[in-house]
Amino acid sequence: MPYYVFSVGGTGARCLESLIYLCAMGIHLDQPLFPIFVDPDQSNGNITRTIKLIQKYKLIREHLPRPSKDYLFNTEIIYSDKENSPNTTVKIPNLYNPNSGLDPAQNKLSHFIEYETKLQGTDYKFLADLLFSKEELNMDMSAGYRGIPSIGSILMTDIQNQAFWTELRGRLEEDTASRVFIFASLFGGTGASGYPVISKLIKNASPTTKVGGVLMLPYFKLKDPENLQKYQESLKKEKIMPNSKSFMINAKTACEFYKNNYSQIDSNYFLGDDFEHCKQYENYAIGSAEQKNDAHMLELMAAYAAIDFFHRESGNFKPFYVIQVKNPDKNADITDVVAEDIPHQDKEKPFERFALLYHYINELFELIDKDNAKLLDKIAWLRDLKIDDKKVRARDIIDKKTELSSLKELMDSFQEWIYQNHNNYAKLNILDYELKLDNLLTNNPNKYKGYHISHLDTKFYGKKTNQNDLLGDMLEAMSLAKITEGR
Amino acid sequence: MPRYLLPKHKSLPQTTPGQWKELTITDFTTFVNEMEVSPDSKINVTSIPSPWARMLLFKEAIKSTNHLIHKEVMSNILDVLEIIFYYELMNINIEYKEIKIKNDEKNKFLKILYDLSPEEIKKDDIVSIGLLIASRDSNDKFVLAGTSPFSLLFTPMNLKHKEGNTVFPRYFRERPVPLKERPKDFQKWINSNFLTKLRKDGNYPDLVKALSDEEGICAESLKEPLTQEILLPCDFLLESSLGNLLEKINTKKISSSYLLKPRKENEIPPLVIDPSKSLYASEYYNGYNYLQDFKYEELKNSNRDFLPGENIKYPWILPQEDFFQPVLIKYKYRLNNNRLILGSYKDSSDMKYALPLTDTFFNYFNYDDVQDMLSIQEISDKTVRVTLKIPIQNGDYIEIKRDYFQDLTNSKENRIINYDDRDIDTPLPHIMIWPPLHPDNWKDSYYAFVYGKRYKDAINQEEMVPLEFKDQDFKDINYERSRKADKIEIFRLETLPTYIVISDIASNGKGLLILNHKSLTTIMNPEKSAKVGIDFGTSHTNIAITIDNSEPEVLKYSSGFLGKNLNDNDFITLIRFSEPELGREQIPNLIYNYLKQYFLPNSLSEIHNNQSVDMPLPSMILMEGDTDSYEALLNTSIAFSKDDVGLFNYDLDGMTIKKTYVQQTNLKWEPQLIKQQASKEYLRILLLLLKYELIKRGVDLKKVEYHWAFPKSFSETLISDYKKMWRELVGDVYKITDESKAALLYFDHKGILPRNTPDIAIIIDTGGGSSDISIWQDGQIHMLYSSLWAGKNLVGFEKDNKIYSIIYDAIINLPSTKRDIFQNIKGFQNQLNYILYSLDETTLSNLARSDSFYKIRFIILYFWSALLYEIGIQCRAIDMDNIKKINLFLAGNGSRFACWSSGAVDKMDEQEQEIYQKIIKETIPFKNEVEIHTSAAQDKKREVAIGLCRGNEELRAKEASKRQLIAEKVFIEANSDLSNMTIDEFNELILQNGHNIHLDQNNSEIVKFHNTFFEVLAKSNLYRDRLKNDRALSNLESIKNILIGDWGKFVGELRGVIEDNIKNYNSISSSVFTLEMQITINRLHRYLSENQ
């Protein structure tokens, strides 16, 4: 009974990234998460970054065989890199390329609809001309649909012709608890085309399945493509390039489309921000690895929307959801998103706990890297950890460096993610953006005043863990630790 | 205040931060409607995630005026409706196709379209959509629109305007065009026709609402109904539901203030585009403004059938380019403002520019519009500005300017071309047209003389400066032409041109001369009648006319102007030379000279003057040597010139263009075809001049009677040939008589023939080839005959390239004779004719009175005495018993010689008269004393012509009672005196028997004559006092012996002459006596020539 999460396009991948972090932080989902990336450009930097996160998440979670719902990493993520083989039953892939039916050398709509061949000489050719421009017909779609969802919708429709679609439909029909959630932007190409088509096709396939999704309204800008074309040789021949100057119009027009619930989706969460103040992405790329954009606070909110949707009682789905944040409260210049804006009961707590973990792991690795067994033995919270009923010694920790490294890497990317979330017009202001220990909470610097990690560790000490695994023990210990007000 | 994590909008209700809030559809709609979009947004809506996005976009957009692209979409729909409405004007084809897609569609694309289609376009599970497909030709089909259940129509993205979009540049632009800014007819149709039908149809409420919105796309547009007659159903929609809604306008016209207001009735007046002013946003057509500011260079090569930047098939003009020539042609001399329409210029008498107007201009305007529309201004030493005021439909004018420059080195365009700087080698044609009569009066061809080096080289006929002649409707006038010399060409034009177009091949430009027909005098209702007498003489020709029985007038082609009159009077001349130019400049002098040589003289007159050509005209014509075509003035010319330097150079002139010319003289007598042709052409040219003169005098050419005379000595064959010729020349309105009768008629007309007395009057009309004699007595004509004894016998002969002519020798050596001028004339007799023709009477008189003239006087006496002796023999047949007086009237050009030594035109020397009187008395055996009176006519040389046209009709009808005798005692056999035999009888005898004649020296008339003449002469004071002093004349017996001494040889020669005549003419042609005299006078010529 998994929760299928369709991450469509680059924005979808980043929203999913946020959702994975929330899962890592211990926000509980009562069903496994089944991410499905839908993008014609799977080398897209946003996707690869999220996939790596999922892979680390899974590595880490393997050390927690039976996690309690309060534990970090407690949500199972169903993800496999392996493709279907002829000898196995059809798997639902975590990655789907809607252009997979196309010859990579002919990655154009005209090729897909056989414009130059079967349609020529028929009136259908004129029908294609009526619905699509020449540029659209001949646009290279290998890196996505470049802000033209009418094209993407055609390719997306092809998903129903894939073998796994029948499998998915079967599972959804069979498992009424399953839900589907879609992350996509409304103003781009891939996401905007995938969102309504996938939702409609799922509803067509399994009308009882609850489908929700986040539609991201414009929240970032791109560099002016006309300027870029003047200087970048590689872009000069491009006839269609995403242009953020049309984002708002496209979004507004697309919203008109959703008014009529054409996609038959149960719940649409709309998120966006004052476009005038939105940040311009440093990278301008039509797709591919270069399209690797910073995380955004709104994507985190999108992840919360998914959680909200998954937590909602059946029968309590409304078509449109939006959210307010506190700021600007008194000072019009302050637009930060603060703890009370988090649409979840735990508010900022999971972030704080994860930030502490970040610090513990960082300190640990500093000593490991220096091979400082003496100081390692003095870390109090490690003293009662046991592996195979043996107390963990500094040397054991140094030897387990590899096992611990996936956690270290995830925590490092978390720190980067938090940093990026701070770097928006609407900053995520619930943690210090650098996760400084002395000033962990910027909005309440006195909260943990006087604490030092060496003091904190006493809070962990004495917790019984039963993982018989250093990493598992450490995560269990951290999950059980309670952060309280300062002394 | 908390904010929504949403784009800027106006008023969603406040809620608790940090909690998901559900929105109702209404709230959501409000939010969407109020979502703020920056004004600098790029409106390129592509975000609808459906292949039917375009249709759905239109659907949503028409619903609300607040929709982002509501106006654009409405404008697009109006664009389609307007294109359909005007599709014929736009010259496009539209077809309608309906596509139906089923659920079980196998085609992947169609299946997806079906799966993702809006329910509204499905009917019975079939997706149905109509396509409007447009094309200019079958290869460029494109979709204009699709049908939509929501918005009636929606347009493809492909049509959305982009730079360089040439299909519908005015339509499908980002800036919506409200109905009020569209063509008026279309506005009315939308409001009064289309909307009514749409409402009635009931299927498109959103569209009806949008079109009816008071602040919508149709706001403030015209609501008046459109005349139903100008609407037609769209054929291509007959099978479609759209057929009930859409219509087309039945027009190929546009409206605009800037439509040309043509003077000619053109179905479609073109649009005038003047890029000298900023066009952008100014009025264009059908209420539209220009979308861009076209530049001249850009428009220059654009298709004139489609409006620039538009898809409208409608003619337009760029007047600077289409109405003006690329170059301005300038003459060195002034153009003739009396004859030409020259536009406005500071001083029209000083205007030198050929009008730089194009053929296109005259598609719309007439020649008489030019004066008011065009002005030429020299704005600096090197710049000329030509301005054209072009009338447009709103009653106003567009003023177009084009500047032309001197010394524009690098460009062929906008140059002033000054060919005349090359002086006599100028390619610029100087044109003179004849006759200067209005076409209402002149129905014959017009002739143009063109001087100018218009050909690339002499041999090659490639023109550098071609000419076109056009009529009032600017249609080409048919013409034939002949290049006479390198720079001379004659055109025969079917009618009088209004336009003469001068082309410059090098610059591809033209200059225009417009002839103002109104400047020509029109003779109103010419209705007079006329009689014409034509004396086509051996050496000269005269034509006399009598109008409505008035006094006869010998043809003078003259304006009365003396001098080089190249300007206005006798030709339509396009260049107006000033007096100083006429005196000094080469071109006017060359034109003047060549006119007389190849065309027509600028003045014919009777007054001997260097600037005019005297009447009568020598009977000589020039014919092209290598042509089969003989056309008056084209291949044949009368050499009117007489005395200017360089004349008779046609051989040399023709040589440069490989043309040869043949002088044809002695036309009248020769039976050969070429001579006949030459005669005909000669007369044809004279008849042209004659007709012109008659018309000028108010004669109706249908009321003209032509009288022609021939010498009695003409053979029947020759007479028959001439009759045929005359019929061809003037039709059947000619009458013939003989020359001797004609002379008689003249003297009768003058009232000097004696009546009511028995006195005899003898008229001797001596011409170049024959002398025509008439013998009259009291209303009775005794005898009419001609004798081949005339000027040509008097002046001598040429044999073996030697000239035996003491007259020629004397004349050619006169200091006042410009012998070089005449050396090109073939034949010394022709030369002599011309020389005598060129000398004034005083010079001739002085010559006649000089000592060096004794021999000439002798031969003149011999000539006239022989003639009188022969007349005397003829008179023997007449009863002279009661005669008291004989009046001898000398007439004809030959009589000039008889009067020569008197120094007067109409008087003989008294001493010479005495000799003649004695000869006559010796010849005719009078019983009583008879007074012989001799006089010469005042109208010398013109008597026949006058007599022909003015003669008494009764007399004209009279026959002579006697026939000419052979005037010699001739034997065929012994004792068979034939001296009383008539010439006709003798001819018959000779023809039948063919025997050689015999003469008895003792009784021969020729011997008697010589005895008489030398005896009379020897006794005369004239001889004794003067002639005898000439060594050659001192021994008269010796001379007589030379003339008739060797009798046997003499008779042999006579037989030869008779045989030749019989052989050539079936007649001895003259009396035997005359034939004998032809032999002796030649002997005399030889003697005198050899004894100078």
PDB file of C-alpha atoms in Angstrom, chain B residues 838-996:
ATOM      1  CA  SER B 838      20.018  78.556-109.017  1.00  0.00           C
ATOM      2  CA  LEU B 839      21.189  81.631-110.921  1.00  0.00           C
ATOM      3  CA  ASP B 840      19.264  84.843-110.806  1.00  0.00           C
ATOM      4  CA  GLU B 841      17.978  86.593-113.914  1.00  0.00           C
ATOM      5  CA  THR B 842      20.482  89.433-113.721  1.00  0.00           C
ATOM      6  CA  THR B 843      23.429  87.081-113.820  1.00  0.00           C
ATOM      7  CA  LEU B 844      21.963  85.323-116.813  1.00  0.00           C
ATOM      8  CA  SER B 845      21.140  88.577-118.569  1.00  0.00           C
ATOM      9  CA  ASN B 846      24.662  89.896-118.070  1.00  0.00           C
ATOM     10  CA  LEU B 847      25.992  86.688-119.486  1.00  0.00           C
ATOM     11  CA  ALA B 848      23.720  86.911-122.523  1.00  0.00           C
ATOM     12  CA  ARG B 849      24.893  90.411-123.348  1.00  0.00           C
ATOM     13  CA  SER B 850      28.565  89.565-123.179  1.00  0.00           C
ATOM     14  CA  ASP B 851      30.840  88.752-126.112  1.00  0.00           C
ATOM     15  CA  SER B 852      31.382  85.278-124.856  1.00  0.00           C
ATOM     16  CA  PHE B 853      27.712  84.636-125.454  1.00  0.00           C
ATOM     17  CA  TYR B 854      27.823  84.981-129.301  1.00  0.00           C
ATOM     18  CA  LYS B 855      28.032  81.281-129.949  1.00  0.00           C
ATOM     19  CA  ILE B 856      25.197  80.652-127.531  1.00  0.00           C
ATOM     20  CA  ARG B 857      23.144  83.310-129.242  1.00  0.00           C
ATOM     21  CA  PHE B 858      23.913  81.697-132.537  1.00  0.00           C
ATOM     22  CA  ILE B 859      22.706  78.325-131.421  1.00  0.00           C
ATOM     23  CA  ILE B 860      19.594  79.827-129.830  1.00  0.00           C
ATOM     24  CA  LEU B 861      18.808  81.538-133.122  1.00  0.00           C
ATOM     25  CA  TYR B 862      19.429  78.292-134.969  1.00  0.00           C
ATOM     26  CA  PHE B 863      17.170  76.415-132.533  1.00  0.00           C
ATOM     27  CA  TRP B 864      14.233  78.793-132.662  1.00  0.00           C
ATOM     28  CA  SER B 865      14.568  79.343-136.386  1.00  0.00           C
ATOM     29  CA  ALA B 866      14.368  75.625-137.010  1.00  0.00           C
ATOM     30  CA  LEU B 867      11.338  75.363-134.776  1.00  0.00           C
ATOM     31  CA  LEU B 868       9.612  78.239-136.551  1.00  0.00           C
ATOM     32  CA  TYR B 869      10.544  76.822-139.932  1.00  0.00           C
ATOM     33  CA  GLU B 870       8.968  73.530-139.005  1.00  0.00           C
ATOM     34  CA  ILE B 871       5.835  75.368-137.799  1.00  0.00           C
ATOM     35  CA  GLY B 872       5.836  77.234-141.073  1.00  0.00           C
ATOM     36  CA  ILE B 873       5.774  73.969-143.004  1.00  0.00           C
ATOM     37  CA  GLN B 874       2.858  72.758-140.879  1.00  0.00           C
ATOM     38  CA  CYS B 875       1.014  76.024-141.573  1.00  0.00           C
ATOM     39  CA  ARG B 876       1.116  75.363-145.275  1.00  0.00           C
ATOM     40  CA  ALA B 877      -1.908  73.162-144.705  1.00  0.00           C
ATOM     41  CA  ILE B 878      -3.850  76.156-143.435  1.00  0.00           C
ATOM     42  CA  ASP B 879      -5.466  78.706-145.605  1.00  0.00           C
ATOM     43  CA  MET B 880      -3.423  81.842-145.074  1.00  0.00           C
ATOM     44  CA  ASP B 881      -4.987  83.953-147.763  1.00  0.00           C
ATOM     45  CA  ASN B 882      -6.727  86.456-145.573  1.00  0.00           C
ATOM     46  CA  ILE B 883      -4.181  86.538-142.874  1.00  0.00           C
ATOM     47  CA  LYS B 884      -2.887  89.873-141.844  1.00  0.00           C
ATOM     48  CA  LYS B 885      -1.202  89.062-138.658  1.00  0.00           C
ATOM     49  CA  ILE B 886       0.414  86.130-136.970  1.00  0.00           C
ATOM     50  CA  ASN B 887       0.885  86.197-133.228  1.00  0.00           C
ATOM     51  CA  LEU B 888       3.640  83.986-131.928  1.00  0.00           C
ATOM     52  CA  PHE B 889       3.354  83.256-128.259  1.00  0.00           C
ATOM     53  CA  LEU B 890       6.382  81.685-126.663  1.00  0.00           C
ATOM     54  CA  ALA B 891       5.774  79.723-123.521  1.00  0.00           C
ATOM     55  CA  GLY B 892       7.392  77.094-121.419  1.00  0.00           C
ATOM     56  CA  ASN B 893      10.721  76.941-119.702  1.00  0.00           C
ATOM     57  CA  GLY B 894      12.507  76.722-123.030  1.00  0.00           C
ATOM     58  CA  SER B 895      11.213  80.124-124.050  1.00  0.00           C
ATOM     59  CA  ARG B 896      13.431  81.490-121.366  1.00  0.00           C
ATOM     60  CA  PHE B 897      16.292  81.002-123.805  1.00  0.00           C
ATOM     61  CA  ALA B 898      14.502  82.932-126.517  1.00  0.00           C
ATOM     62  CA  CYS B 899      14.176  85.930-124.257  1.00  0.00           C
ATOM     63  CA  TRP B 900      17.523  85.527-122.679  1.00  0.00           C
ATOM     64  CA  SER B 901      19.482  88.031-124.655  1.00  0.00           C
ATOM     65  CA  SER B 902      16.803  90.713-124.211  1.00  0.00           C
ATOM     66  CA  GLY B 903      17.435  90.798-120.518  1.00  0.00           C
ATOM     67  CA  ALA B 904      13.676  90.639-119.887  1.00  0.00           C
ATOM     68  CA  VAL B 905      11.454  87.764-118.883  1.00  0.00           C
ATOM     69  CA  ASP B 906       8.727  88.204-121.458  1.00  0.00           C
ATOM     70  CA  LYS B 907      10.467  89.933-124.349  1.00  0.00           C
ATOM     71  CA  MET B 908      12.681  88.899-127.227  1.00  0.00           C
ATOM     72  CA  ASP B 909      15.618  90.801-128.521  1.00  0.00           C
ATOM     73  CA  GLU B 910      14.341  92.890-131.435  1.00  0.00           C
ATOM     74  CA  GLN B 911      17.146  91.897-133.787  1.00  0.00           C
ATOM     75  CA  GLU B 912      16.425  88.276-133.083  1.00  0.00           C
ATOM     76  CA  GLN B 913      12.733  88.844-133.644  1.00  0.00           C
ATOM     77  CA  GLU B 914      13.447  90.211-137.081  1.00  0.00           C
ATOM     78  CA  ILE B 915      15.369  87.099-138.000  1.00  0.00           C
ATOM     79  CA  TYR B 916      12.546  84.852-136.800  1.00  0.00           C
ATOM     80  CA  GLN B 917       9.946  86.879-138.670  1.00  0.00           C
ATOM     81  CA  LYS B 918      11.913  86.561-141.892  1.00  0.00           C
ATOM     82  CA  ILE B 919      12.298  82.829-141.433  1.00  0.00           C
ATOM     83  CA  ILE B 920       8.560  82.449-141.004  1.00  0.00           C
ATOM     84  CA  LYS B 921       7.822  84.552-144.019  1.00  0.00           C
ATOM     85  CA  GLU B 922      10.239  82.511-146.067  1.00  0.00           C
ATOM     86  CA  THR B 923       8.605  79.320-144.899  1.00  0.00           C
ATOM     87  CA  ILE B 924       4.951  80.217-145.316  1.00  0.00           C
ATOM     88  CA  PRO B 925       4.066  81.498-148.777  1.00  0.00           C
ATOM     89  CA  PHE B 926       1.847  84.430-147.738  1.00  0.00           C
ATOM     90  CA  LYS B 927      -0.048  86.127-150.465  1.00  0.00           C
ATOM     91  CA  ASN B 928      -0.293  89.429-148.665  1.00  0.00           C
ATOM     92  CA  GLU B 929       1.875  91.346-146.336  1.00  0.00           C
ATOM     93  CA  VAL B 930       1.615  89.718-142.986  1.00  0.00           C
ATOM     94  CA  GLU B 931       2.573  91.217-139.679  1.00  0.00           C
ATOM     95  CA  ILE B 932       4.329  88.805-137.430  1.00  0.00           C
ATOM     96  CA  HIS B 933       4.171  89.626-133.789  1.00  0.00           C
ATOM     97  CA  THR B 934       6.211  87.779-131.211  1.00  0.00           C
ATOM     98  CA  SER B 935       5.681  87.738-127.453  1.00  0.00           C
ATOM     99  CA  ALA B 936       6.493  85.584-124.479  1.00  0.00           C
ATOM    100  CA  ALA B 937       4.308  84.687-121.549  1.00  0.00           C
ATOM    101  CA  GLN B 938       4.651  86.353-118.161  1.00  0.00           C
ATOM    102  CA  ASP B 939       3.839  83.136-116.378  1.00  0.00           C
ATOM    103  CA  LYS B 940       6.656  81.406-118.115  1.00  0.00           C
ATOM    104  CA  LYS B 941       6.997  77.746-117.187  1.00  0.00           C
ATOM    105  CA  ARG B 942       3.585  77.738-115.555  1.00  0.00           C
ATOM    106  CA  GLU B 943       1.329  78.099-118.532  1.00  0.00           C
ATOM    107  CA  VAL B 944       0.418  74.457-118.863  1.00  0.00           C
ATOM    108  CA  ALA B 945      -0.381  74.069-115.212  1.00  0.00           C
ATOM    109  CA  ILE B 946      -2.530  77.174-115.182  1.00  0.00           C
ATOM    110  CA  GLY B 947      -4.134  76.319-118.478  1.00  0.00           C
ATOM    111  CA  LEU B 948      -5.017  72.877-117.179  1.00  0.00           C
ATOM    112  CA  CYS B 949      -6.827  74.055-114.133  1.00  0.00           C
ATOM    113  CA  ARG B 950      -8.402  77.157-115.479  1.00  0.00           C
ATOM    114  CA  GLY B 951      -8.992  76.472-119.155  1.00  0.00           C
ATOM    115  CA  ASN B 952     -12.236  77.027-120.951  1.00  0.00           C
ATOM    116  CA  GLU B 953     -14.102  73.771-120.918  1.00  0.00           C
ATOM    117  CA  GLU B 954     -15.539  74.229-124.377  1.00  0.00           C
ATOM    118  CA  LEU B 955     -12.129  74.829-125.817  1.00  0.00           C
ATOM    119  CA  ARG B 956     -10.724  71.928-123.877  1.00  0.00           C
ATOM    120  CA  ALA B 957     -13.192  69.706-125.640  1.00  0.00           C
ATOM    121  CA  LYS B 958     -12.294  70.883-129.095  1.00  0.00           C
ATOM    122  CA  GLU B 959     -10.272  68.833-131.536  1.00  0.00           C
ATOM    123  CA  ALA B 960      -7.747  70.212-134.047  1.00  0.00           C
ATOM    124  CA  SER B 961      -8.802  70.278-137.648  1.00  0.00           C
ATOM    125  CA  LYS B 962      -5.392  69.429-139.047  1.00  0.00           C
ATOM    126  CA  ARG B 963      -2.803  66.837-138.283  1.00  0.00           C
ATOM    127  CA  GLN B 964       0.931  67.341-138.046  1.00  0.00           C
ATOM    128  CA  LEU B 965       2.768  66.582-141.250  1.00  0.00           C
ATOM    129  CA  ILE B 966       6.142  64.923-141.602  1.00  0.00           C
ATOM    130  CA  ALA B 967       7.436  68.253-142.978  1.00  0.00           C
ATOM    131  CA  GLU B 968      10.010  66.861-145.336  1.00  0.00           C
ATOM    132  CA  LYS B 969      10.062  65.662-148.911  1.00  0.00           C
ATOM    133  CA  VAL B 970      10.682  62.043-148.247  1.00  0.00           C
ATOM    134  CA  PHE B 971      10.687  59.190-150.784  1.00  0.00           C
ATOM    135  CA  ILE B 972      10.343  55.551-150.148  1.00  0.00           C
ATOM    136  CA  GLU B 973      10.478  54.830-153.720  1.00  0.00           C
ATOM    137  CA  ALA B 974      11.192  57.163-156.555  1.00  0.00           C
ATOM    138  CA  ASN B 975       8.584  59.836-157.312  1.00  0.00           C
ATOM    139  CA  SER B 976       6.621  59.071-154.198  1.00  0.00           C
ATOM    140  CA  ASP B 977       6.636  62.442-152.455  1.00  0.00           C
ATOM    141  CA  LEU B 978       5.300  61.924-148.995  1.00  0.00           C
ATOM    142  CA  SER B 979       5.740  65.476-147.755  1.00  0.00           C
ATOM    143  CA  ASN B 980       2.040  65.981-147.154  1.00  0.00           C
ATOM    144  CA  MET B 981       1.710  62.813-145.215  1.00  0.00           C
ATOM    145  CA  THR B 982       0.722  63.068-141.564  1.00  0.00           C
ATOM    146  CA  ILE B 983       3.016  61.546-138.980  1.00  0.00           C
ATOM    147  CA  ASP B 984       0.455  58.866-138.158  1.00  0.00           C
ATOM    148  CA  GLU B 985       0.189  57.908-141.781  1.00  0.00           C
ATOM    149  CA  PHE B 986       3.940  57.875-142.144  1.00  0.00           C
ATOM    150  CA  ASN B 987       4.343  55.685-139.051  1.00  0.00           C
ATOM    151  CA  GLU B 988       1.913  53.216-140.534  1.00  0.00           C
ATOM    152  CA  LEU B 989       3.756  53.221-143.811  1.00  0.00           C
ATOM    153  CA  ILE B 990       7.099  52.684-142.234  1.00  0.00           C
ATOM    154  CA  LEU B 991       5.781  49.980-139.950  1.00  0.00           C
ATOM    155  CA  GLN B 992       4.165  48.167-142.832  1.00  0.00           C
ATOM    156  CA  ASN B 993       6.938  48.482-145.417  1.00  0.00           C
ATOM    157  CA  GLY B 994       9.990  49.044-143.386  1.00  0.00           C
ATOM    158  CA  HIS B 995      11.722  50.591-146.326  1.00  0.00           C
ATOM    159  CA  ASN B 996      14.533  53.013-145.922  1.00  0.00           C
TER     160      ASN B 996
END
